[in-house]
mmCIF file of N, CA, C and O in Angstrom:
data_model
loop_
_atom_site.group_PDB
_atom_site.id
_atom_site.type_symbol
_atom_site.label_atom_id
_atom_site.label_comp_id
_atom_site.label_asym_id
_atom_site.label_seq_id
_atom_site.Cartn_x
_atom_site.Cartn_y
_atom_site.Cartn_z
ATOM 1 N N UNK X 1 -2.678 95.637 88.375
ATOM 2 C CA UNK X 1 -1.795 95.550 87.196
ATOM 3 C C UNK X 1 -1.561 94.068 86.833
ATOM 4 O O UNK X 1 -1.454 93.266 87.657
ATOM 5 N N UNK X 2 -1.534 93.893 85.558
ATOM 6 C CA UNK X 2 -1.269 92.556 85.028
ATOM 7 C C UNK X 2 -0.124 92.574 84.127
ATOM 8 O O UNK X 2 0.302 93.655 83.616
ATOM 9 N N UNK X 3 0.554 91.471 83.930
ATOM 10 C CA UNK X 3 1.687 91.401 82.944
ATOM 11 C C UNK X 3 1.357 90.337 81.932
ATOM 12 O O UNK X 3 0.740 89.328 82.142
ATOM 13 N N UNK X 4 1.911 90.577 80.735
ATOM 14 C CA UNK X 4 1.814 89.714 79.561
ATOM 15 C C UNK X 4 3.245 89.641 78.972
ATOM 16 O O UNK X 4 3.802 90.681 78.810
ATOM 17 N N UNK X 5 3.699 88.476 78.663
ATOM 18 C CA UNK X 5 5.054 88.380 78.070
ATOM 19 C C UNK X 5 4.974 87.752 76.686
ATOM 20 O O UNK X 5 4.111 86.995 76.392
ATOM 21 N N UNK X 6 6.002 88.250 75.848
ATOM 22 C CA UNK X 6 6.072 87.829 74.509
ATOM 23 C C UNK X 6 7.497 87.436 74.254
ATOM 24 O O UNK X 6 8.426 88.054 74.713
ATOM 25 N N UNK X 7 7.788 86.313 73.600
ATOM 26 C CA UNK X 7 9.146 85.845 73.229
ATOM 27 C C UNK X 7 9.628 86.628 72.015
ATOM 28 O O UNK X 7 8.931 86.705 71.047
ATOM 29 N N UNK X 8 10.896 87.090 72.046
ATOM 30 C CA UNK X 8 11.514 87.856 70.961
ATOM 31 C C UNK X 8 12.229 86.902 70.038
ATOM 32 O O UNK X 8 12.527 85.798 70.345
ATOM 33 N N UNK X 9 12.510 87.340 68.807
ATOM 34 C CA UNK X 9 13.254 86.635 67.818
ATOM 35 C C UNK X 9 14.703 86.226 68.340
ATOM 36 O O UNK X 9 15.213 85.216 68.059
ATOM 37 N N UNK X 10 15.245 87.186 69.148
ATOM 38 C CA UNK X 10 16.604 86.970 69.709
ATOM 39 C C UNK X 10 16.626 86.057 70.948
ATOM 40 O O UNK X 10 17.685 85.870 71.468
ATOM 41 N N UNK X 11 15.521 85.640 71.406
ATOM 42 C CA UNK X 11 15.449 84.746 72.585
ATOM 43 C C UNK X 11 15.165 85.509 73.900
ATOM 44 O O UNK X 11 15.109 84.934 74.962
ATOM 45 N N UNK X 12 14.940 86.890 73.823
ATOM 46 C CA UNK X 12 14.606 87.604 75.070
ATOM 47 C C UNK X 12 13.092 87.601 75.236
ATOM 48 O O UNK X 12 12.350 86.834 74.670
ATOM 49 N N UNK X 13 12.647 88.483 76.207
ATOM 50 C CA UNK X 13 11.272 88.539 76.414
ATOM 51 C C UNK X 13 10.825 90.090 76.393
ATOM 52 O O UNK X 13 11.648 90.909 76.880
ATOM 53 N N UNK X 14 9.692 90.309 75.999
ATOM 54 C CA UNK X 14 9.069 91.581 76.093
ATOM 55 C C UNK X 14 7.906 91.408 77.154
ATOM 56 O O UNK X 14 7.079 90.579 76.986
ATOM 57 N N UNK X 15 7.976 92.205 78.231
ATOM 58 C CA UNK X 15 6.998 92.191 79.314
ATOM 59 C C UNK X 15 6.184 93.410 79.154
ATOM 60 O O UNK X 15 6.692 94.618 79.319
ATOM 61 N N UNK X 16 4.888 93.241 79.002
ATOM 62 C CA UNK X 16 3.963 94.348 78.864
ATOM 63 C C UNK X 16 3.139 94.403 80.175
ATOM 64 O O UNK X 16 2.422 93.474 80.516
ATOM 65 N N UNK X 17 3.264 95.503 80.920
ATOM 66 C CA UNK X 17 2.543 95.666 82.143
ATOM 67 C C UNK X 17 1.352 96.650 81.893
ATOM 68 O O UNK X 17 1.516 97.740 81.494
ATOM 69 N N UNK X 18 0.146 96.153 82.150
ATOM 70 C CA UNK X 18 -0.998 96.885 81.715
ATOM 71 C C UNK X 18 -2.094 97.008 82.807
ATOM 72 O O UNK X 18 -2.130 96.268 83.714
ATOM 73 N N UNK X 19 -2.898 98.045 82.704
ATOM 74 C CA UNK X 19 -4.054 98.263 83.506
ATOM 75 C C UNK X 19 -5.199 98.603 82.624
ATOM 76 O O UNK X 19 -4.971 99.143 81.498
ATOM 77 N N UNK X 20 -6.389 98.370 83.055
ATOM 78 C CA UNK X 20 -7.590 98.643 82.325
ATOM 79 C C UNK X 20 -7.895 100.094 82.508
ATOM 80 O O UNK X 20 -8.196 100.478 83.599
ATOM 81 N N UNK X 21 -7.879 100.938 81.416
ATOM 82 C CA UNK X 21 -8.213 102.356 81.586
ATOM 83 C C UNK X 21 -9.676 102.642 81.299
ATOM 84 O O UNK X 21 -10.162 103.666 81.656
ATOM 85 N N UNK X 22 -10.321 101.838 80.448
ATOM 86 C CA UNK X 22 -11.709 101.942 80.253
ATOM 87 C C UNK X 22 -12.273 100.601 79.972
ATOM 88 O O UNK X 22 -11.533 99.614 79.958
ATOM 89 N N UNK X 23 -13.477 100.517 79.569
ATOM 90 C CA UNK X 23 -14.091 99.207 79.397
ATOM 91 C C UNK X 23 -13.448 98.343 78.217
ATOM 92 O O UNK X 23 -13.361 97.127 78.290
ATOM 93 N N UNK X 24 -12.986 99.046 77.179
ATOM 94 C CA UNK X 24 -12.475 98.349 76.024
ATOM 95 C C UNK X 24 -10.969 98.316 75.904
ATOM 96 O O UNK X 24 -10.359 97.349 75.506
ATOM 97 N N UNK X 25 -10.325 99.350 76.305
ATOM 98 C CA UNK X 25 -8.870 99.515 76.053
ATOM 99 C C UNK X 25 -7.981 99.258 77.234
ATOM 100 O O UNK X 25 -8.205 99.764 78.340
ATOM 101 N N UNK X 26 -6.978 98.412 76.977
ATOM 102 C CA UNK X 26 -5.943 98.209 78.059
ATOM 103 C C UNK X 26 -4.638 98.693 77.460
ATOM 104 O O UNK X 26 -4.247 98.390 76.405
ATOM 105 N N UNK X 27 -3.953 99.527 78.175
ATOM 106 C CA UNK X 27 -2.618 100.070 77.672
ATOM 107 C C UNK X 27 -1.690 99.987 78.903
ATOM 108 O O UNK X 27 -2.002 99.998 80.060
ATOM 109 N N UNK X 28 -0.374 99.970 78.519
ATOM 110 C CA UNK X 28 0.700 99.914 79.476
ATOM 111 C C UNK X 28 2.080 99.951 78.750
ATOM 112 O O UNK X 28 2.122 99.699 77.621
ATOM 113 N N UNK X 29 3.037 100.221 79.563
ATOM 114 C CA UNK X 29 4.403 100.254 78.948
ATOM 115 C C UNK X 29 4.965 98.838 78.782
ATOM 116 O O UNK X 29 4.546 97.963 79.532
ATOM 117 N N UNK X 30 5.889 98.704 77.922
ATOM 118 C CA UNK X 30 6.553 97.319 77.784
ATOM 119 C C UNK X 30 8.088 97.548 77.940
ATOM 120 O O UNK X 30 8.546 98.646 77.653
ATOM 121 N N UNK X 31 8.719 96.487 78.405
ATOM 122 C CA UNK X 31 10.212 96.516 78.456
ATOM 123 C C UNK X 31 10.687 95.293 77.700
ATOM 124 O O UNK X 31 10.102 94.255 77.757
ATOM 125 N N UNK X 32 11.794 95.442 77.131
ATOM 126 C CA UNK X 32 12.412 94.395 76.258
ATOM 127 C C UNK X 32 13.764 93.994 76.847
ATOM 128 O O UNK X 32 14.558 94.844 77.056
ATOM 129 N N UNK X 33 13.933 92.685 77.146
ATOM 130 C CA UNK X 33 15.195 92.260 77.760
ATOM 131 C C UNK X 33 16.311 92.174 76.679
ATOM 132 O O UNK X 33 17.510 92.136 77.049
ATOM 133 N N UNK X 34 15.951 92.145 75.398
ATOM 134 C CA UNK X 34 16.934 91.988 74.334
ATOM 135 C C UNK X 34 17.620 93.331 74.107
ATOM 136 O O UNK X 34 18.826 93.585 74.224
ATOM 137 N N UNK X 35 16.848 94.365 73.710
ATOM 138 C CA UNK X 35 17.428 95.670 73.342
ATOM 139 C C UNK X 35 17.262 96.720 74.457
ATOM 140 O O UNK X 35 17.663 97.834 74.318
ATOM 141 N N UNK X 36 16.751 96.319 75.581
ATOM 142 C CA UNK X 36 16.517 97.113 76.788
ATOM 143 C C UNK X 36 15.712 98.389 76.516
ATOM 144 O O UNK X 36 15.907 99.395 77.114
ATOM 145 N N UNK X 37 14.653 98.226 75.685
ATOM 146 C CA UNK X 37 13.762 99.344 75.345
ATOM 147 C C UNK X 37 12.591 99.362 76.343
ATOM 148 O O UNK X 37 12.165 98.339 76.844
ATOM 149 N N UNK X 38 12.265 100.566 76.808
ATOM 150 C CA UNK X 38 11.065 100.790 77.585
ATOM 151 C C UNK X 38 10.165 101.724 76.838
ATOM 152 O O UNK X 38 10.656 102.809 76.424
ATOM 153 N N UNK X 39 8.949 101.363 76.655
ATOM 154 C CA UNK X 39 8.014 102.199 75.851
ATOM 155 C C UNK X 39 7.127 103.099 76.708
ATOM 156 O O UNK X 39 7.082 102.939 77.940
ATOM 157 N N UNK X 40 6.452 103.978 76.028
ATOM 158 C CA UNK X 40 5.348 104.718 76.602
ATOM 159 C C UNK X 40 4.135 103.744 76.642
ATOM 160 O O UNK X 40 4.243 102.692 76.063
ATOM 161 N N UNK X 41 3.057 104.085 77.374
ATOM 162 C CA UNK X 41 1.901 103.292 77.383
ATOM 163 C C UNK X 41 1.295 102.982 75.991
ATOM 164 O O UNK X 41 1.040 103.912 75.255
ATOM 165 N N UNK X 42 1.188 101.707 75.654
ATOM 166 C CA UNK X 42 0.627 101.330 74.372
ATOM 167 C C UNK X 42 -0.231 100.104 74.522
ATOM 168 O O UNK X 42 -0.300 99.524 75.553
ATOM 169 N N UNK X 43 -0.953 99.781 73.446
ATOM 170 C CA UNK X 43 -1.773 98.599 73.460
ATOM 171 C C UNK X 43 -0.912 97.351 73.275
ATOM 172 O O UNK X 43 0.236 97.465 72.870
ATOM 173 N N UNK X 44 -1.443 96.145 73.579
ATOM 174 C CA UNK X 44 -0.638 94.954 73.627
ATOM 175 C C UNK X 44 -0.121 94.615 72.156
ATOM 176 O O UNK X 44 0.975 93.994 72.010
ATOM 177 N N UNK X 45 -0.885 95.010 71.154
ATOM 178 C CA UNK X 45 -0.440 94.741 69.773
ATOM 179 C C UNK X 45 0.843 95.344 69.427
ATOM 180 O O UNK X 45 1.690 94.758 68.694
ATOM 181 N N UNK X 46 1.154 96.521 69.985
ATOM 182 C CA UNK X 46 2.423 97.225 69.794
ATOM 183 C C UNK X 46 3.552 96.489 70.405
ATOM 184 O O UNK X 46 4.689 96.290 69.799
ATOM 185 N N UNK X 47 3.344 95.986 71.583
ATOM 186 C CA UNK X 47 4.325 95.169 72.324
ATOM 187 C C UNK X 47 4.649 93.847 71.608
ATOM 188 O O UNK X 47 5.757 93.501 71.523
ATOM 189 N N UNK X 48 3.612 93.276 71.037
ATOM 190 C CA UNK X 48 3.868 92.075 70.286
ATOM 191 C C UNK X 48 4.579 92.339 68.972
ATOM 192 O O UNK X 48 5.467 91.551 68.626
ATOM 193 N N UNK X 49 4.285 93.403 68.350
ATOM 194 C CA UNK X 49 5.068 93.751 67.161
ATOM 195 C C UNK X 49 6.500 94.021 67.389
ATOM 196 O O UNK X 49 7.394 93.563 66.684
ATOM 197 N N UNK X 50 6.864 94.613 68.548
ATOM 198 C CA UNK X 50 8.223 94.792 68.970
ATOM 199 C C UNK X 50 8.905 93.419 69.167
ATOM 200 O O UNK X 50 10.005 93.190 68.736
ATOM 201 N N UNK X 51 8.162 92.533 69.839
ATOM 202 C CA UNK X 51 8.732 91.176 70.104
ATOM 203 C C UNK X 51 9.011 90.432 68.838
ATOM 204 O O UNK X 51 10.097 89.737 68.707
ATOM 205 N N UNK X 52 8.157 90.570 67.830
ATOM 206 C CA UNK X 52 8.412 89.893 66.567
ATOM 207 C C UNK X 52 9.519 90.502 65.782
ATOM 208 O O UNK X 52 10.190 89.815 64.979
ATOM 209 N N UNK X 53 9.844 91.809 65.986
ATOM 210 C CA UNK X 53 10.911 92.437 65.199
ATOM 211 C C UNK X 53 12.209 92.478 65.886
ATOM 212 O O UNK X 53 13.227 92.647 65.245
ATOM 213 N N UNK X 54 12.330 92.317 67.217
ATOM 214 C CA UNK X 54 13.561 92.492 67.966
ATOM 215 C C UNK X 54 14.392 91.188 67.818
ATOM 216 O O UNK X 54 13.984 90.162 68.156
ATOM 217 N N UNK X 55 15.640 91.425 67.296
ATOM 218 C CA UNK X 55 16.554 90.274 67.151
ATOM 219 C C UNK X 55 17.799 90.373 68.143
ATOM 220 O O UNK X 55 18.726 89.563 67.949
ATOM 221 N N UNK X 56 17.738 91.293 69.022
ATOM 222 C CA UNK X 56 18.881 91.410 69.991
ATOM 223 C C UNK X 56 18.868 90.241 70.976
ATOM 224 O O UNK X 56 17.873 89.860 71.474
ATOM 225 N N UNK X 57 20.107 89.740 71.274
ATOM 226 C CA UNK X 57 20.208 88.639 72.209
ATOM 227 C C UNK X 57 20.444 89.219 73.527
ATOM 228 O O UNK X 57 21.339 90.080 73.686
ATOM 229 N N UNK X 58 19.616 88.816 74.486
ATOM 230 C CA UNK X 58 19.784 89.407 75.896
ATOM 231 C C UNK X 58 21.071 89.060 76.546
ATOM 232 O O UNK X 58 21.711 88.039 76.216
#
């Protein structure tokens, strides 16, 4: 498992934990320290979109 973090608008972090499921696609859940959201397994672009939109201060 690998982790990738994104900074949110509110100053928190979105941590995306992922594993390679096939040759092309990496998916995993993300958690947000600002709004305390935990997602279902998604691609990194969805985690990044959440980080860009979340304005909650942790």
